[in-house]
Coordinates of C-alpha atoms in Angstrom, one line a residue:
M1 CA -2.5 -104.5 -27.5
K2 CA -0.7 -107.8 -26.3
R3 CA -3.3 -108.5 -23.8
D4 CA -6.2 -108.0 -26.4
L5 CA -4.5 -110.6 -28.9
L6 CA -3.7 -113.2 -26.5
K7 CA -7.2 -113.8 -25.0
Q8 CA -8.8 -117.0 -25.9
T9 CA -6.9 -120.3 -25.4
V10 CA -6.6 -123.2 -27.5
E11 CA -8.3 -126.2 -25.7
H12 CA -7.1 -129.8 -26.0
I13 CA -9.5 -132.7 -27.4
D14 CA -10.7 -135.0 -24.9
I15 CA -11.2 -138.4 -26.8
K16 CA -12.8 -139.9 -23.6
A17 CA -15.5 -137.4 -23.8
F18 CA -17.0 -139.0 -27.1
D19 CA -18.0 -142.2 -28.7
V20 CA -16.7 -142.3 -32.1
V21 CA -16.7 -146.1 -32.6
G22 CA -19.8 -146.3 -34.8
L23 CA -18.9 -143.3 -36.8
V24 CA -15.5 -144.6 -37.8
D25 CA -16.8 -148.2 -38.4
A26 CA -19.3 -146.5 -40.8
M27 CA -16.5 -144.5 -42.4
A28 CA -14.7 -147.7 -42.9
N29 CA -17.6 -148.9 -45.5
T30 CA -17.5 -145.7 -47.3
A31 CA -14.7 -144.6 -49.8
F32 CA -11.6 -142.2 -50.4
Q33 CA -10.1 -141.1 -47.1
G34 CA -12.8 -142.1 -44.8
R35 CA -12.4 -145.6 -45.9
N36 CA -8.9 -145.3 -45.3
L37 CA -9.3 -143.7 -42.0
G38 CA -11.4 -146.7 -40.8
R39 CA -9.0 -149.2 -42.0
A40 CA -6.3 -147.2 -40.0
A41 CA -8.4 -147.3 -37.0
H42 CA -8.6 -150.8 -37.2
I43 CA -4.8 -151.6 -37.6
Y44 CA -4.2 -149.4 -34.7
D45 CA -6.6 -151.6 -32.6
D46 CA -4.8 -154.7 -34.0
M47 CA -1.6 -153.3 -32.9
I48 CA -3.1 -152.7 -29.3
K49 CA -4.5 -156.2 -29.3
D50 CA -1.2 -158.0 -30.3
K51 CA 0.4 -158.9 -27.0
D52 CA 3.9 -159.1 -28.6
C53 CA 3.8 -155.7 -30.4
A54 CA 5.3 -152.6 -28.9
I55 CA 3.9 -149.5 -30.5
I56 CA 5.9 -146.4 -31.8
L57 CA 4.4 -143.1 -31.8
C58 CA 5.8 -140.6 -34.3
L59 CA 4.9 -137.0 -34.0
S60 CA 5.7 -134.1 -36.5
G61 CA 4.2 -130.9 -37.3
S62 CA 2.6 -128.4 -34.9
L63 CA 0.3 -130.9 -33.0
F64 CA 0.1 -129.8 -29.4
S65 CA -0.4 -126.3 -30.0
A66 CA -3.3 -127.1 -32.1
G67 CA -5.1 -128.8 -29.5
L68 CA -3.9 -132.5 -29.9
K69 CA -1.7 -132.7 -26.7
G70 CA -4.5 -134.2 -24.7
I71 CA -5.0 -137.1 -27.1
V72 CA -1.1 -138.0 -26.7
Y73 CA -1.4 -137.8 -22.9
D74 CA -4.4 -140.3 -22.8
L75 CA -2.4 -142.5 -25.0
I76 CA 0.3 -142.7 -22.5
V77 CA -1.5 -142.9 -19.6
N78 CA -4.0 -145.7 -20.8
N79 CA -1.0 -147.8 -22.1
M80 CA -1.7 -147.3 -25.9
V81 CA 1.9 -146.4 -26.7
D82 CA 5.3 -147.7 -25.9
M83 CA 7.8 -145.3 -27.2
I84 CA 7.5 -141.8 -28.9
V85 CA 9.5 -140.4 -31.5
S86 CA 9.0 -136.5 -32.0
T87 CA 10.1 -133.2 -33.5
G88 CA 11.5 -130.9 -30.8
A89 CA 8.7 -128.3 -30.9
N90 CA 6.2 -130.7 -29.8
I91 CA 7.9 -131.9 -26.8
V92 CA 9.7 -128.7 -25.7
D93 CA 8.1 -125.7 -27.0
Q94 CA 4.6 -126.7 -26.9
D95 CA 4.3 -129.6 -24.1
F96 CA 7.1 -128.6 -21.7
F97 CA 6.0 -125.0 -22.2
E98 CA 2.4 -125.5 -21.3
A99 CA 3.6 -127.6 -18.1
L100 CA 5.3 -124.5 -17.0
G101 CA 2.1 -122.8 -17.0
F102 CA 2.0 -121.0 -20.1
R103 CA -0.8 -121.3 -23.2
H104 CA -1.2 -121.4 -27.0
Y105 CA -4.0 -119.0 -28.1
V106 CA -6.4 -118.7 -30.9
G107 CA -5.1 -116.6 -33.7
D108 CA -6.0 -115.1 -37.1
T109 CA -4.2 -116.2 -40.3
F110 CA -5.0 -112.7 -41.8
A111 CA -3.3 -111.0 -38.9
D112 CA -0.6 -108.2 -39.4
D113 CA 2.4 -109.9 -38.5
A114 CA 4.4 -106.9 -38.1
V115 CA 2.0 -106.1 -35.4
L116 CA 2.7 -109.4 -33.9
R117 CA 6.3 -109.1 -34.0
E118 CA 5.9 -105.6 -32.3
N119 CA 4.1 -107.4 -29.5
A120 CA 6.4 -110.2 -29.1
I121 CA 3.8 -112.8 -30.5
D122 CA 4.8 -115.7 -32.5
R123 CA 2.1 -117.1 -35.0
I124 CA 1.7 -120.9 -36.3
Y125 CA -0.7 -120.3 -38.8
D126 CA -4.0 -119.4 -36.7
T127 CA -2.4 -120.0 -33.3
Y128 CA -0.4 -117.4 -31.1
I129 CA 2.4 -118.0 -28.8
D130 CA 3.9 -115.3 -26.3
E131 CA 7.5 -115.0 -27.2
D132 CA 8.4 -113.8 -23.9
E133 CA 7.1 -117.0 -22.4
L134 CA 9.1 -119.1 -24.9
R135 CA 12.2 -117.3 -23.6
V136 CA 11.4 -118.7 -20.1
C137 CA 10.9 -122.2 -21.5
D138 CA 14.5 -121.6 -23.2
M139 CA 16.1 -120.7 -19.9
T140 CA 14.3 -123.5 -17.9
I141 CA 16.1 -125.9 -20.4
A142 CA 19.4 -124.1 -19.7
E143 CA 18.6 -124.4 -16.1
I144 CA 18.1 -128.3 -16.3
A145 CA 21.4 -128.4 -18.4
N146 CA 23.3 -126.4 -15.8
S147 CA 22.2 -128.9 -13.2
L148 CA 23.4 -132.1 -14.9
P149 CA 26.9 -133.7 -15.1
P150 CA 28.7 -132.7 -18.2
R151 CA 28.7 -135.6 -20.5
P152 CA 26.9 -136.6 -23.6
Y153 CA 23.4 -137.3 -23.4
S154 CA 20.8 -139.0 -25.5
S155 CA 17.6 -136.8 -26.1
R156 CA 16.0 -139.4 -24.1
E157 CA 18.1 -138.9 -21.2
F158 CA 17.6 -135.4 -21.2
I159 CA 13.8 -135.5 -21.7
Y160 CA 13.8 -137.9 -18.8
E161 CA 15.4 -135.1 -16.8
M162 CA 12.8 -132.6 -18.0
G163 CA 10.2 -135.2 -16.7
A164 CA 12.0 -135.2 -13.5
Y165 CA 11.8 -131.5 -13.3
L166 CA 8.4 -131.1 -14.0
D167 CA 7.7 -133.8 -11.5
K168 CA 8.9 -131.3 -8.9
N169 CA 7.9 -128.0 -10.5
A170 CA 5.0 -128.3 -13.0
K171 CA 2.1 -125.9 -13.0
D172 CA 0.1 -128.0 -15.3
R173 CA 0.6 -131.8 -14.8
H174 CA -1.3 -132.5 -17.8
S175 CA 1.9 -132.9 -19.7
V176 CA 3.2 -135.6 -22.3
V177 CA 6.7 -135.3 -20.9
L178 CA 5.7 -135.5 -17.1
A179 CA 3.3 -138.6 -18.2
A180 CA 6.1 -140.4 -20.3
Y181 CA 8.4 -140.0 -17.1
E182 CA 5.7 -141.4 -14.9
H183 CA 4.6 -144.5 -17.2
Q184 CA 8.3 -145.4 -18.1
V185 CA 7.5 -144.3 -22.0
P186 CA 11.0 -143.5 -23.4
I187 CA 10.7 -140.1 -25.7
F188 CA 13.2 -139.5 -28.4
V189 CA 13.7 -136.2 -30.4
P190 CA 16.5 -136.7 -33.1
A191 CA 16.8 -133.2 -33.9
F192 CA 16.8 -132.0 -30.2
S193 CA 18.4 -128.7 -31.1
D194 CA 15.8 -127.7 -33.5
C195 CA 13.3 -126.0 -31.0
S196 CA 13.6 -124.3 -27.5
A197 CA 16.1 -127.2 -26.4
G198 CA 18.7 -125.8 -28.9
F199 CA 18.4 -122.3 -27.7
G200 CA 18.6 -123.5 -23.8
L201 CA 21.7 -125.7 -24.7
V202 CA 23.4 -123.1 -26.6
H203 CA 23.1 -120.8 -23.6
H204 CA 24.3 -123.5 -21.5
Q205 CA 27.5 -124.3 -23.6
W206 CA 28.1 -120.5 -24.2
Y207 CA 28.3 -119.8 -20.6
S208 CA 30.2 -123.1 -19.7
P209 CA 32.6 -123.4 -22.4
E210 CA 34.9 -125.9 -20.5
E211 CA 32.4 -128.4 -19.2
H212 CA 29.0 -128.6 -20.7
L213 CA 26.7 -131.6 -21.7
T214 CA 26.1 -132.1 -25.4
I215 CA 23.3 -134.0 -27.0
D216 CA 24.3 -137.5 -28.9
S217 CA 21.9 -138.2 -31.7
V218 CA 23.8 -141.4 -32.7
R219 CA 23.0 -142.7 -29.2
D220 CA 19.4 -141.9 -29.8
F221 CA 19.4 -144.1 -32.9
R222 CA 21.0 -147.0 -30.8
E223 CA 18.7 -146.6 -27.9
L224 CA 15.8 -146.6 -30.2
T225 CA 17.1 -149.6 -32.0
Q226 CA 17.7 -151.2 -28.6
C227 CA 13.8 -150.6 -27.9
K228 CA 13.2 -152.5 -31.2
L229 CA 15.3 -155.4 -30.5
A230 CA 13.4 -155.9 -27.0
S231 CA 10.3 -156.1 -28.9
P232 CA 9.5 -159.1 -30.8
H233 CA 7.1 -156.9 -33.0
T234 CA 6.6 -153.2 -33.5
G235 CA 3.8 -151.0 -34.7
L236 CA 4.2 -147.6 -36.2
F237 CA 1.5 -144.9 -35.5
M238 CA 2.9 -141.9 -37.5
I239 CA 1.4 -138.4 -37.4
G240 CA 3.1 -136.4 -40.2
G241 CA 6.4 -137.7 -41.6
G242 CA 9.8 -136.1 -41.6
V243 CA 12.7 -137.1 -39.4
P244 CA 10.5 -138.8 -36.9
K245 CA 9.3 -141.0 -39.4
N246 CA 12.5 -142.2 -41.0
F247 CA 14.0 -142.6 -37.7
A248 CA 11.6 -145.0 -36.4
Q249 CA 11.4 -147.0 -39.6
D250 CA 15.1 -147.4 -39.7
T251 CA 15.7 -149.2 -36.6
V252 CA 14.8 -152.3 -38.6
V253 CA 18.0 -151.6 -40.9
A254 CA 20.1 -150.6 -37.8
A255 CA 19.4 -153.9 -36.0
E256 CA 20.2 -156.1 -39.1
L257 CA 23.6 -154.0 -39.5
L258 CA 24.3 -155.1 -35.8
G259 CA 23.8 -158.7 -36.7
F260 CA 20.3 -159.2 -35.6
D261 CA 17.7 -161.0 -37.6
A262 CA 14.8 -158.1 -36.7
A263 CA 11.3 -158.3 -38.1
M264 CA 10.0 -155.4 -40.5
H265 CA 7.5 -153.3 -38.5
K266 CA 4.6 -155.5 -38.5
Y267 CA 2.0 -152.7 -38.6
A268 CA 2.1 -149.2 -40.0
V269 CA -0.5 -146.2 -40.1
Q270 CA 0.6 -142.6 -41.0
I271 CA -1.6 -139.6 -41.3
T272 CA -0.1 -137.1 -43.7
V273 CA -0.9 -134.4 -46.4
A274 CA 2.4 -134.6 -48.2
D275 CA 2.5 -135.8 -51.7
E276 CA 4.5 -138.9 -52.7
R277 CA 5.3 -137.5 -55.9
D278 CA 8.0 -135.0 -54.9
G279 CA 10.2 -138.2 -53.6
A280 CA 10.3 -136.6 -50.0
L281 CA 10.1 -138.9 -47.2
S282 CA 7.0 -137.3 -45.5
G283 CA 4.8 -138.5 -48.3
S284 CA 6.5 -141.6 -49.5
T285 CA 4.2 -144.5 -49.1
L286 CA 4.4 -147.4 -46.6
K287 CA 4.6 -149.6 -49.6
E288 CA 7.8 -147.9 -50.6
A289 CA 9.2 -148.4 -47.3
H290 CA 8.9 -152.3 -47.7
S291 CA 11.2 -151.8 -50.7
W292 CA 13.9 -151.0 -48.2
G293 CA 13.0 -153.8 -45.8
K294 CA 11.5 -151.5 -43.0
V295 CA 7.6 -152.0 -43.2
D296 CA 5.7 -155.1 -43.9
I297 CA 2.6 -154.5 -46.3
V298 CA -0.1 -156.7 -44.8
K299 CA -1.3 -154.4 -42.3
E300 CA -0.3 -150.7 -43.3
Q301 CA -2.6 -147.8 -44.3
M302 CA -1.8 -144.1 -45.5
V303 CA -4.4 -141.6 -44.6
F304 CA -4.3 -138.4 -46.5
S305 CA -5.7 -136.0 -43.9
E306 CA -4.7 -133.3 -41.8
A307 CA -3.9 -134.4 -38.3
T308 CA -6.5 -132.3 -36.2
V309 CA -9.3 -134.0 -38.3
A310 CA -7.9 -137.5 -38.7
L311 CA -6.0 -138.2 -35.3
P312 CA -9.1 -137.6 -32.9
L313 CA -11.1 -139.8 -34.7
I314 CA -8.6 -142.8 -35.0
A315 CA -7.5 -142.4 -31.4
G316 CA -10.9 -142.1 -30.1
Y317 CA -12.1 -145.1 -31.9
V318 CA -9.1 -147.2 -30.4
Y319 CA -10.0 -145.8 -26.9
G320 CA -13.6 -146.5 -27.4
K321 CA -12.7 -150.1 -28.4
R322 CA -11.2 -150.6 -25.0
N323 CA -8.9 -153.3 -25.9
W324 CA -6.1 -151.2 -24.2
C325 CA -7.7 -152.3 -20.7
D326 CA -6.1 -155.8 -21.2
R327 CA -2.9 -154.6 -22.6
A328 CA 0.3 -155.4 -20.5
P329 CA 2.7 -152.3 -20.0
R330 CA 5.8 -152.5 -21.8
N331 CA 7.8 -150.2 -19.5
L332 CA 10.6 -149.7 -22.2
A333 CA 12.4 -147.1 -20.2
Q334 CA 13.5 -150.0 -18.0
V335 CA 15.8 -150.9 -20.9
F336 CA 18.2 -148.0 -19.9
N337 CA 18.1 -148.5 -16.3
K338 CA 19.5 -151.9 -16.3
P339 CA 21.6 -154.0 -18.4
V340 CA 19.8 -154.6 -21.6
V341 CA 17.3 -157.8 -21.4
P342 CA 14.6 -158.9 -23.2
I343 CA 11.2 -157.3 -21.9
F344 CA 9.2 -159.7 -23.8
S345 CA 9.0 -163.6 -24.2
S346 CA 11.4 -163.5 -26.9
I347 CA 14.4 -161.1 -28.5
P348 CA 16.0 -161.7 -31.8
T349 CA 19.6 -163.1 -31.7
P350 CA 22.5 -162.0 -33.9
V351 CA 22.7 -163.8 -37.1
G352 CA 25.1 -166.8 -36.8
V353 CA 24.9 -167.1 -33.1

């Protein structure tokens, strides 16, 4: 029965296989979300062309299980993103999971979930995951934790170790974690325990009660702020909302509290289906973020669309424009491999210095 349910795999979109530049330019001259999407694509391309801009990609929602992993992989290897802030599920349960040789499967929203439970199959809307394979992912995280010196780690540090593990053991090297490891793109997961990593780390701590590692979310915040300070300007490309959105936006305020005259995020694009009227963060507009001193409002755009529709078009457009070909790599992981120094031509200095 289980074998019958897990037959057709979800296939990842390859933005290199299509030329959508003309389509997106045409959409920019229409109305509603078509026009918004076109303007968002133009703003993302402006980030790419800005030689002083570091790009922060924010990921929330179940993106990689839905076939979008290949897009983020291409953004990394083609130097179209400089740092990533994500939910844990995308990075661990979905990307790292597939790098271990497992897959996500086409499912059915009308399936009998009791039958799925009996067969150890987890459902994400119309996608299936083998629960037994997820347990392997959990225990691989525990194995990595057991191999490391017991001390506090940022999620970025631990994800770097996940990349090092995959460099030696990956069964599928088409991995965001591995590509980020190879291209010195730091990945931050502020709520790292809210995914398979949490299960693995609970196991690690339970069976190593005297000496075990911990994840320091404050260190995450400080490290991402360091990346902000190493960049004269920053741009946000946000898929979904939630913690990754606020975590990235808040680096401006954190830098100010440390005494630096840091610029607001110069560019901002968000793809979301959330509603702003409930006052929650995921749907809050980028104009609202300007009131907090986080986002400039000259080049910002909300796109109210589901990610599997909007992300391939926006990323495909910017890939097709090929301005990334002339873009210098930022290598922001180097910030943590040596004393903190500016990677760009200038760095903000503390107020009053």
